[in-house]
Coordinates of C-alpha atoms in Angstrom, one line a residue:
M1 CA -21.1 6.7 16.9
L2 CA -17.9 7.2 14.9
D3 CA -16.9 10.3 16.9
A4 CA -17.4 8.4 20.1
F5 CA -15.2 5.5 18.9
R6 CA -12.4 7.8 17.9
F7 CA -12.6 9.6 21.3
F8 CA -12.5 6.4 23.3
F9 CA -9.9 4.9 21.1
T10 CA -7.6 7.9 21.7
L11 CA -8.4 7.7 25.4
W12 CA -7.5 4.0 25.5
V13 CA -4.2 4.5 23.6
S14 CA -3.3 7.4 25.9
A15 CA -4.0 5.4 29.1
S16 CA -2.1 2.3 27.7
L17 CA 0.9 4.4 26.9
T18 CA 0.8 6.2 30.2
F19 CA 0.5 2.9 32.1
S20 CA 3.3 1.3 30.2
S21 CA 5.6 4.3 30.8
L22 CA 4.9 4.2 34.5
F23 CA 5.0 0.5 35.2
S24 CA 7.1 -0.9 32.4
P25 CA 9.6 1.7 31.4
T26 CA 11.3 1.3 28.0
V27 CA 14.9 0.3 27.9
I28 CA 16.9 1.2 24.8
D29 CA 19.5 -1.4 24.0
P30 CA 23.0 -0.4 23.0
P31 CA 23.6 -0.4 19.3
T32 CA 25.9 -2.9 17.6
E33 CA 29.4 -1.4 17.8
G34 CA 30.7 -0.3 14.5
L35 CA 27.5 -1.1 12.7
D36 CA 27.9 -0.2 9.0
F37 CA 24.8 0.7 6.9
D38 CA 23.8 2.6 3.8
V39 CA 21.0 5.1 3.6
L40 CA 18.5 5.9 0.8
Q41 CA 19.4 9.4 -0.6
Y42 CA 17.6 11.0 -3.4
P43 CA 19.2 13.6 -5.8
A44 CA 19.1 17.2 -4.7
E45 CA 17.7 18.3 -8.0
A46 CA 14.6 16.1 -7.6
V47 CA 13.9 16.2 -3.9
K48 CA 13.8 19.6 -2.1
T49 CA 12.3 21.3 0.9
L50 CA 8.9 23.0 0.6
E51 CA 10.7 26.4 0.8
E52 CA 12.9 25.5 -2.1
W53 CA 9.9 24.5 -4.2
G54 CA 8.0 27.7 -3.1
V55 CA 5.0 25.6 -2.0
T56 CA 3.5 25.9 1.5
E57 CA 2.6 22.8 3.5
E58 CA -1.1 23.7 3.6
T59 CA -1.2 24.2 -0.2
L60 CA 0.4 20.8 -0.8
K61 CA -1.9 19.0 1.7
S62 CA -5.0 20.8 0.3
R63 CA -4.4 19.2 -3.1
A64 CA -5.3 15.8 -1.5
D65 CA -8.6 17.0 0.0
S66 CA -11.9 15.2 -0.9
D67 CA -12.8 17.5 -3.8
P68 CA -16.1 16.1 -5.3
E69 CA -14.8 16.9 -8.8
L70 CA -12.5 14.0 -9.4
Y71 CA -10.6 15.6 -12.2
I72 CA -9.7 18.5 -10.0
G73 CA -9.0 16.4 -6.9
S74 CA -6.7 14.1 -8.9
Q75 CA -5.0 16.5 -11.3
G76 CA -1.3 16.7 -11.6
Y77 CA 0.9 19.6 -10.5
D78 CA 4.3 20.7 -12.0
D79 CA 5.4 23.0 -9.3
I80 CA 6.6 20.3 -6.9
N81 CA 7.6 16.6 -7.1
G82 CA 6.0 13.8 -5.2
V83 CA 8.8 13.3 -2.6
I84 CA 10.0 16.2 -0.6
I85 CA 12.4 16.6 2.3
S86 CA 10.2 16.2 5.4
P87 CA 9.2 19.4 7.1
Y88 CA 8.6 17.5 10.3
Y89 CA 11.6 15.5 11.3
T90 CA 15.3 15.1 11.4
A91 CA 16.7 11.6 12.3
K92 CA 19.9 9.9 13.4
I93 CA 20.8 6.2 13.5
C94 CA 23.7 5.3 15.7
D95 CA 24.6 9.0 15.9
R96 CA 24.7 9.4 12.1
D97 CA 22.3 11.8 10.4
I98 CA 20.0 10.2 7.9
P99 CA 17.6 11.9 5.4
V100 CA 13.9 12.0 6.1
Y101 CA 11.6 12.4 3.2
A102 CA 7.8 12.8 2.9
A103 CA 5.0 12.1 0.5
T104 CA 1.4 13.3 0.4
V105 CA -1.3 10.9 1.5
F106 CA -5.0 11.2 2.3
L107 CA -6.6 11.0 5.8
G108 CA -10.2 9.8 5.8
E109 CA -10.8 11.1 9.3
T110 CA -10.3 14.7 8.2
Q111 CA -11.0 14.3 4.4
Y112 CA -7.8 16.2 3.9
G113 CA -4.2 15.6 2.9
E114 CA -1.3 14.8 5.2
L115 CA 2.4 14.2 4.8
H116 CA 3.8 10.7 5.6
S117 CA 7.5 10.9 6.5
Y118 CA 10.0 8.1 5.9
S119 CA 13.6 7.0 5.8
E120 CA 15.2 3.9 4.4
I121 CA 18.4 2.2 5.4
Y122 CA 20.3 -1.0 4.2
V123 CA 22.1 -3.4 6.5
D124 CA 24.1 -6.5 5.6
E125 CA 22.1 -9.7 5.5
G126 CA 23.1 -12.6 7.7
E127 CA 24.4 -10.7 10.7
D128 CA 22.6 -9.9 14.0
F129 CA 22.4 -6.2 14.6
S130 CA 20.9 -3.6 16.9
L131 CA 20.5 0.0 15.8
N132 CA 19.0 3.0 17.6
I133 CA 16.9 5.5 15.7
E134 CA 16.6 9.0 17.2
L135 CA 13.8 11.2 15.8
H136 CA 13.6 14.9 16.4
S137 CA 10.5 16.9 15.6
K138 CA 10.8 20.3 14.0
E139 CA 7.2 21.4 14.5
F140 CA 5.7 19.8 17.6
K141 CA 6.7 18.1 20.8
I142 CA 6.8 14.3 20.8
K143 CA 5.1 13.3 24.0
N144 CA 4.6 9.6 23.4
A145 CA 5.0 7.2 20.5
L146 CA 3.8 3.8 19.3
C147 CA 5.5 1.5 16.8
L148 CA 3.3 -0.5 14.5
P149 CA 2.7 -3.3 13.7
E150 CA 2.5 -4.3 17.3
S151 CA 3.9 -7.7 16.4
L152 CA 7.3 -6.1 15.9
Y153 CA 7.5 -5.6 19.7
V154 CA 9.3 -2.3 19.4
E155 CA 8.7 0.1 22.3
P156 CA 9.9 3.7 21.7
L157 CA 11.2 5.9 24.4
C158 CA 10.2 9.6 24.4
K159 CA 12.2 12.0 26.4
D160 CA 12.7 15.8 26.1
G161 CA 10.7 15.8 22.9
I162 CA 12.9 13.2 21.2
M163 CA 11.9 9.6 20.3
T164 CA 14.4 6.8 20.5
A165 CA 13.8 3.2 19.5
S166 CA 15.8 0.0 19.1
I167 CA 15.5 -1.9 15.9
K168 CA 16.9 -5.4 15.6
D169 CA 15.6 -6.9 12.3
F170 CA 14.7 -6.0 8.8
G171 CA 11.2 -4.8 8.3
I172 CA 8.7 -1.9 8.1
Y173 CA 8.5 0.2 11.3
T174 CA 5.8 2.8 11.4
F175 CA 5.6 5.3 14.3
L176 CA 2.5 7.2 15.4
F177 CA 2.9 10.0 17.9
N178 CA 0.9 11.7 20.7
N179 CA -1.7 9.2 21.4
A180 CA -1.5 7.4 18.0
S181 CA -2.5 10.4 15.9
Q182 CA -2.7 9.7 12.2
K183 CA -1.0 13.0 11.5
C184 CA 2.7 13.3 11.0
A185 CA 3.4 9.5 10.8
Y186 CA 7.0 8.3 10.2
T187 CA 8.1 5.0 8.7
L188 CA 11.6 3.5 8.8
F189 CA 12.3 0.9 6.1
V190 CA 15.1 -1.5 7.1
K191 CA 16.2 -3.6 4.1
E192 CA 19.0 -5.8 3.1
R193 CA 22.1 -4.1 1.6
V194 CA 23.2 -5.1 -1.9
D195 CA 26.3 -4.4 -3.9
E196 CA 24.6 -2.7 -6.8
E197 CA 27.6 -2.8 -9.2
A198 CA 28.2 -6.5 -8.5
E199 CA 24.5 -7.2 -8.9
I200 CA 24.4 -5.4 -12.2
K201 CA 27.4 -7.2 -13.5
A202 CA 25.8 -10.5 -12.6
Y203 CA 22.7 -9.6 -14.5
Q204 CA 24.7 -8.5 -17.5
K205 CA 26.6 -11.8 -17.5
Q206 CA 23.3 -13.8 -17.3
Y207 CA 21.1 -11.7 -19.6
G208 CA 23.6 -10.0 -21.8
E209 CA 24.7 -6.3 -21.5
E210 CA 22.2 -5.3 -24.2
N211 CA 19.3 -6.6 -22.1
V212 CA 20.1 -4.9 -18.8
F213 CA 18.9 -1.3 -18.7
V214 CA 20.4 0.7 -15.8
V215 CA 19.0 4.0 -14.5
E216 CA 21.7 5.8 -12.7
S217 CA 21.3 7.9 -9.5
G218 CA 19.8 11.2 -10.4
L219 CA 16.7 12.8 -12.0
L220 CA 15.3 11.2 -15.2
E221 CA 12.2 12.7 -16.7
I222 CA 10.5 10.6 -19.4
P223 CA 7.0 10.3 -20.9
Y224 CA 6.9 6.5 -20.4
A225 CA 8.9 3.3 -21.0
S226 CA 7.6 0.2 -22.7
F227 CA 9.3 -3.3 -22.9
S228 CA 8.1 -6.3 -24.9
Q229 CA 11.2 -8.5 -25.1
D230 CA 12.1 -11.6 -23.1
N231 CA 15.0 -11.8 -20.7
T232 CA 15.1 -8.1 -19.7
V233 CA 16.4 -6.4 -16.6
V234 CA 15.5 -2.8 -15.7
Y235 CA 17.6 -1.7 -12.7
L236 CA 16.9 1.6 -10.9
K237 CA 20.0 2.3 -8.8
Q238 CA 19.7 3.7 -5.3
G239 CA 18.9 7.4 -5.8
A240 CA 17.4 7.0 -9.2
Y241 CA 14.4 9.4 -9.4
V242 CA 12.3 8.6 -12.5
L243 CA 9.7 11.4 -13.0
A244 CA 6.7 11.0 -15.3
Q245 CA 6.5 13.7 -17.9
H246 CA 3.0 15.3 -18.1
Q247 CA 1.8 15.3 -21.8
Y248 CA -2.0 15.4 -21.8
D249 CA -4.3 17.8 -20.0
I250 CA -7.2 15.5 -18.8
M251 CA -10.0 17.3 -17.0
S252 CA -13.0 15.3 -18.2
E253 CA -14.1 11.9 -19.5
E254 CA -14.0 13.5 -23.0
D255 CA -10.4 14.3 -22.5
E256 CA -9.7 10.7 -21.5
L257 CA -10.9 9.6 -24.9
R258 CA -9.3 12.4 -26.9
Y259 CA -5.6 11.6 -26.3
A260 CA -3.7 8.5 -27.5
D261 CA -0.1 7.3 -27.8
E262 CA 0.9 5.9 -31.2
G263 CA 1.3 2.1 -30.9
A264 CA -0.1 1.8 -27.4
A265 CA -3.2 -0.1 -28.2
G266 CA -1.2 -3.0 -29.6
L267 CA 1.2 -3.3 -26.7
N268 CA -1.2 -4.0 -23.8
S269 CA -4.1 -6.3 -23.0
F270 CA -6.3 -3.7 -21.4
G271 CA -7.3 -1.9 -24.5
L272 CA -5.5 1.2 -23.3
T273 CA -4.8 3.9 -25.9
R274 CA -2.1 5.4 -23.8
F275 CA 0.9 3.6 -22.4
P276 CA 1.2 2.9 -18.7
F277 CA 4.2 4.8 -17.4
V278 CA 6.2 1.5 -17.1
N279 CA 4.8 -1.1 -19.4
F280 CA 5.8 -4.8 -19.8
Y281 CA 3.8 -6.7 -22.4
K282 CA 4.1 -10.4 -23.3
C283 CA 7.6 -10.7 -21.7
N284 CA 9.2 -13.8 -20.2
N285 CA 11.9 -13.7 -17.5
I286 CA 11.7 -10.1 -16.5
K287 CA 13.3 -8.3 -13.5
F288 CA 12.3 -4.7 -12.5
V289 CA 14.5 -4.1 -9.5
G290 CA 16.7 -1.7 -7.6
R291 CA 16.3 1.1 -5.0
G292 CA 14.9 3.9 -7.1
V293 CA 11.6 5.8 -7.1
I294 CA 8.9 6.3 -9.8
D295 CA 7.1 9.6 -9.3
L296 CA 3.8 10.2 -11.3
S297 CA 2.7 13.3 -9.4
H298 CA 2.7 15.5 -12.5
L299 CA 0.2 13.4 -14.3
D300 CA -3.6 14.2 -14.5
R301 CA -6.3 11.7 -13.5
R302 CA -6.0 8.6 -15.7
E303 CA -3.3 10.1 -17.9
R304 CA -1.4 6.9 -17.4
R305 CA -1.5 3.9 -15.2
G306 CA 1.6 3.1 -13.1
V307 CA 3.7 -0.1 -13.5
V308 CA 1.8 -2.6 -15.6
F309 CA 2.6 -6.2 -16.5
T310 CA 0.3 -7.9 -19.0
E311 CA 0.6 -11.5 -20.4
C312 CA 4.1 -11.8 -18.7
K313 CA 5.7 -14.9 -17.1
N314 CA 8.5 -15.3 -14.6
V315 CA 8.5 -11.7 -13.3
E316 CA 10.5 -10.3 -10.3
V317 CA 9.9 -6.8 -9.0
Q318 CA 11.9 -5.7 -6.0
G319 CA 13.0 -2.6 -4.1
I320 CA 11.3 0.2 -5.9
K321 CA 8.9 2.9 -4.7
I322 CA 5.9 4.2 -6.6
V323 CA 4.5 7.7 -5.7
N324 CA 1.2 9.3 -6.5
S325 CA 0.0 7.3 -9.5
P326 CA -3.1 8.9 -11.2
E327 CA -4.7 5.4 -11.6
W328 CA -3.9 1.9 -10.5
S329 CA -0.2 1.9 -9.3
F330 CA 0.9 -1.7 -9.9
I331 CA -1.0 -4.2 -12.1
S332 CA -0.4 -7.8 -12.9
Y333 CA -2.9 -8.9 -15.6
L334 CA -2.9 -12.3 -17.3
C335 CA 0.5 -13.1 -15.8
E336 CA 2.1 -16.2 -14.3
N337 CA 4.8 -16.6 -11.6
V338 CA 5.2 -13.1 -10.3
K339 CA 7.3 -12.2 -7.3
V340 CA 7.0 -8.8 -5.7
K341 CA 9.1 -7.8 -2.6
D342 CA 10.0 -4.6 -0.8
V343 CA 7.9 -2.4 -3.1
D344 CA 6.4 0.6 -1.4
I345 CA 3.6 2.8 -2.7
F346 CA 2.5 6.2 -1.5
G347 CA -0.4 8.3 -3.0
Y348 CA -3.7 10.0 -2.5
K349 CA -5.4 10.3 -5.9
Q350 CA -8.8 8.6 -6.3
N351 CA -8.4 5.2 -8.1
S352 CA -4.7 5.0 -7.3
D353 CA -5.0 1.4 -6.1
G354 CA -1.8 0.0 -4.8
F355 CA -1.3 -3.6 -6.0
D356 CA -4.0 -5.0 -8.3
I357 CA -3.5 -8.7 -9.1
C358 CA -5.9 -9.6 -11.9
N359 CA -6.4 -12.9 -13.8
S360 CA -3.0 -14.0 -12.8
K361 CA -1.5 -17.2 -11.4
G362 CA 1.3 -17.8 -8.9
V363 CA 1.8 -14.3 -7.5
T364 CA 3.6 -13.5 -4.2
I365 CA 3.7 -10.1 -2.7
E366 CA 6.0 -9.9 0.3
R367 CA 7.1 -7.2 2.7
C368 CA 5.5 -4.3 0.9
F369 CA 4.0 -1.1 2.3
C370 CA 1.0 0.7 0.7
R371 CA -0.8 3.9 1.6
T372 CA -2.8 5.2 -1.5
G373 CA -6.0 6.7 -2.6
D374 CA -8.0 3.5 -3.1
D375 CA -7.7 -0.3 -2.4
L376 CA -4.3 -1.4 -1.3
F377 CA -3.6 -5.1 -1.7
S378 CA -6.3 -6.1 -4.1
V379 CA -7.2 -9.4 -6.0
K380 CA -9.6 -9.3 -8.9
A381 CA -10.8 -11.3 -11.9
L382 CA -11.5 -8.9 -14.8
G383 CA -13.0 -9.8 -18.1
A384 CA -10.6 -11.5 -20.6
P385 CA -10.9 -12.9 -24.2
E386 CA -10.3 -16.5 -22.9
P387 CA -10.8 -18.2 -19.6
A388 CA -8.3 -16.7 -17.2
P389 CA -8.9 -17.4 -13.5
T390 CA -7.0 -15.6 -10.7
E391 CA -5.4 -18.3 -8.5
N392 CA -2.6 -19.2 -6.1
I393 CA -2.0 -15.6 -4.9
T394 CA -0.1 -15.0 -1.6
V395 CA 0.3 -11.6 0.2
T396 CA 2.5 -11.9 3.2
D397 CA 4.4 -9.7 5.7
C398 CA 2.9 -6.5 4.3
V399 CA 1.7 -3.2 5.9
G400 CA -1.3 -1.2 4.7
W401 CA -2.9 2.1 5.7
G402 CA -6.2 2.8 4.1
G403 CA -7.7 6.3 3.9
K404 CA -10.2 5.7 1.0
A405 CA -11.2 2.1 0.6
R406 CA -10.1 -1.5 1.5
C407 CA -6.8 -2.8 2.7
Y408 CA -6.6 -6.5 1.8
G409 CA -8.9 -8.8 -0.2
I410 CA -11.1 -9.5 -3.2
T411 CA -12.3 -6.1 -4.3
G412 CA -15.2 -5.7 -6.7
E413 CA -14.7 -7.6 -10.0
V414 CA -15.2 -11.4 -9.9
N415 CA -15.9 -11.9 -13.6
M416 CA -13.9 -15.2 -13.7
P417 CA -13.1 -17.8 -11.0
I418 CA -10.9 -16.7 -8.1
R419 CA -9.2 -19.6 -6.2
N420 CA -6.7 -20.2 -3.5
I421 CA -5.9 -16.7 -2.2
T422 CA -4.0 -16.1 1.0
F423 CA -3.4 -12.9 3.0
K424 CA -1.2 -13.7 6.0
D425 CA 1.2 -12.3 8.6
S426 CA 0.3 -8.7 7.6
A427 CA -1.1 -5.6 9.3
V428 CA -3.3 -2.6 9.0
I429 CA -2.1 0.5 10.7
C430 CA -5.3 2.5 10.3
R431 CA -8.3 2.4 8.0
D432 CA -10.7 5.3 8.2
A433 CA -12.7 5.1 5.0
T434 CA -16.3 4.9 6.0
W435 CA -18.2 6.2 2.9
N436 CA -20.0 2.9 2.5
N437 CA -19.5 0.3 5.2
D438 CA -21.1 -2.4 3.1
R439 CA -18.4 -1.9 0.4
V440 CA -15.2 -1.3 2.4
A441 CA -13.4 -3.0 5.2
S442 CA -9.8 -3.8 6.3
L443 CA -10.1 -7.5 5.3
A444 CA -12.7 -7.7 2.5
V445 CA -14.4 -10.0 0.1
I446 CA -16.7 -7.6 -1.7
I447 CA -18.4 -8.9 -4.8
E448 CA -19.7 -6.2 -7.1
L449 CA -19.4 -7.8 -10.6
A450 CA -19.9 -11.5 -10.5
E451 CA -19.8 -13.7 -13.6
G452 CA -17.2 -16.0 -11.8
S453 CA -17.0 -17.6 -8.4
I454 CA -14.7 -17.6 -5.3
D455 CA -13.2 -20.8 -3.7
G456 CA -10.6 -20.5 -1.0
V457 CA -9.7 -17.1 0.5
I458 CA -7.8 -17.1 3.8
F459 CA -6.9 -14.2 6.0
D460 CA -4.5 -15.6 8.6
N461 CA -2.5 -13.9 11.4
M462 CA -3.6 -10.4 10.6
E463 CA -3.6 -7.4 12.9
I464 CA -5.6 -4.3 12.6
F465 CA -4.6 -1.5 14.9
R466 CA -7.6 0.7 14.1
D467 CA -10.6 0.5 11.8
D468 CA -13.2 3.3 11.9
G469 CA -15.7 1.0 10.1
R470 CA -15.8 -2.8 9.7
A471 CA -12.6 -4.8 10.2
M472 CA -13.9 -7.8 8.2
A473 CA -16.5 -8.3 5.5
C474 CA -17.7 -10.9 3.0
I475 CA -20.6 -9.3 1.1
V476 CA -22.4 -9.8 -2.2
F477 CA -22.9 -6.1 -2.9
T478 CA -26.1 -5.9 -4.9
E479 CA -29.4 -4.1 -4.8
E480 CA -30.6 -5.9 -1.6
I481 CA -27.5 -4.6 0.2
G482 CA -26.4 -1.4 -1.4
D483 CA -27.8 2.1 -1.0
M484 CA -26.8 3.0 -4.5
E485 CA -27.3 1.7 -8.0
T486 CA -25.8 -1.7 -8.3
V487 CA -25.6 -4.7 -10.7
P488 CA -28.1 -7.5 -9.8
I489 CA -26.2 -10.6 -8.6
Y490 CA -27.7 -14.1 -8.6
N491 CA -26.5 -17.7 -8.3
F492 CA -23.1 -16.6 -7.0
T493 CA -20.9 -18.7 -4.8
A494 CA -18.1 -17.7 -2.4
D495 CA -16.9 -20.8 -0.7
N496 CA -14.2 -21.5 1.9
V497 CA -13.7 -17.9 3.1
V498 CA -11.7 -18.1 6.3
F499 CA -10.8 -15.4 8.9
K500 CA -8.5 -16.8 11.5
N501 CA -6.0 -15.5 14.0
I502 CA -7.2 -12.0 13.6
K503 CA -6.5 -9.3 16.2
Y504 CA -8.4 -6.0 15.7
T505 CA -10.1 -2.9 17.0
A506 CA -13.0 -1.5 15.0
A507 CA -15.9 0.9 15.3
M508 CA -18.5 -1.4 13.8
K509 CA -19.4 -5.0 13.7
S510 CA -17.9 -7.0 10.8
K511 CA -20.5 -8.3 8.3
F512 CA -21.3 -11.3 6.1
A513 CA -24.2 -11.0 3.6
A514 CA -25.2 -13.1 0.6
A515 CA -28.0 -10.6 -0.4
N516 CA -30.5 -13.2 -1.6
D517 CA -31.4 -16.9 -1.4
T518 CA -29.8 -17.7 -4.8
N519 CA -26.3 -16.7 -3.6
T520 CA -24.1 -18.8 -1.4
I521 CA -21.3 -17.6 0.9
N522 CA -19.6 -20.0 3.3
V523 CA -17.5 -18.3 5.9
T524 CA -15.4 -19.6 8.9
V525 CA -14.3 -17.4 11.8
E526 CA -11.6 -18.8 14.0
N527 CA -9.6 -17.3 16.9
V528 CA -10.7 -13.7 16.1
T529 CA -9.8 -11.3 18.9
F530 CA -11.5 -7.9 19.5
G531 CA -9.7 -6.5 22.6
K532 CA -9.8 -9.4 25.0
C533 CA -12.9 -11.1 23.4
N534 CA -11.9 -14.1 21.4
S535 CA -14.2 -17.0 22.1
A536 CA -16.7 -18.3 19.6
E537 CA -19.5 -16.7 21.5
D538 CA -17.7 -13.4 21.7
S539 CA -17.1 -13.5 18.0
K540 CA -20.8 -13.9 17.3
R541 CA -21.5 -10.7 19.1
M542 CA -18.9 -8.8 17.1
F543 CA -20.4 -9.9 13.7
E544 CA -23.6 -9.5 11.9
S545 CA -24.9 -11.5 9.0
D546 CA -28.0 -11.7 6.8
E547 CA -30.2 -14.8 6.7
F548 CA -28.6 -16.1 3.6
A549 CA -24.9 -16.3 4.8
N550 CA -23.5 -19.5 6.2
V551 CA -21.1 -18.7 9.0
T552 CA -19.2 -21.0 11.4
Y553 CA -17.6 -19.6 14.5
K554 CA -14.8 -21.5 16.2

């Protein structure tokens, strides 16, 4: 069934692109005359070609294959960094050469690694602009191209093996080539330009020079960084490449328990014995901003977590990239008033979740990109020493690409109440993780540990270009549902779960299941479109539910 879906999906994309090129040819608008912009450029000592590293493309991609031995499949390597110069593309914007980089990701369809190429540019905010990107392939002929999310309304032109597209706004533009193949994808990040020196001086004036830590452009290799004071700014300048230093060889659960950092246990709320790579603990009024990258590629599985905030208030994180974390990439735990914007995460290692918002209040995640080796935009309620609900969380204007698990939603742990969660105006490029279609979906409310409850989860104005499994799910995953050992769940309630204004294509029916008559799930489906089917009756045919789920179709 899945092979048939993939075949007909590719056929449909090919026919659509051919029809469009014949009957609605793309017109490339002239760029804004004299447009001035900056480009993201990494230091040459940190980011090199595969040839300069002495690593072949196949060797690099093979490290992300689905090795059943987790500690092998997720181990670190010291012979190459996580970001390389793309072997696939060169690019120009308005006739100016711009760098093209690449990071390793995982493709569920092939169970193998791939390289995701990207560039980033900065344009002044407040002015209308039009820019043209020209992408040249080094390794294959570009026959056709598609820009996603479709709501951006960008139509590329492919001629003589070169792709050209007009960009007129800030955003995240991902291009798929040759009938929307998942291989060799390219993303252009268009962000607002800032005067870094002026911004740093303003922070120094506001917070005091001694409280503003600036990482200059260039390569910086450190074991970890930990902060536990209020009114702190950590600023990664454009081109700052912060590389995690490998310290502990971890190839088993015994190794995980063997190694510890002195003082780490008292400076986090997780009970970790090793510091996260960037750790903020019990801080108020914190900014972690800039245009730099954090690369954790050299670390072994669970050697460290990525960027972690615990028991912090009034946090702003903006502009950074996180690459190849060996465990959860970004964590907010027991935090209040957290704003995350323009943070992009690439990775492939198992358990390298993107954004995990846990037992926190008042969190906003905006205009972020995530393609990692587990869940992407995830809301949870873990255990805590005192009552600590997860509430008032908003994820908006984001883009996810899921090769191993779920893209947006409540994912697994509901050990305390979860309330008022909104995912809106966001997109899934592709999701091809199908290892258990009762546990994973693009838009998911999956309850696996359930001492709490759920009240108010809305998925609104979401688009899913391709899902090889279920597009949507609200499932109490327990022994009645799962085909694996699970924790029994009884007397659980998930109320006011809403899927509305969803446009999608998927291989399977979406599913709602409460598992047994002691559990309650109340779901509303409104204006959900599969292809051209979007009536209430059409929706019923595209969903399945067990006898215990209460579902309303509008």
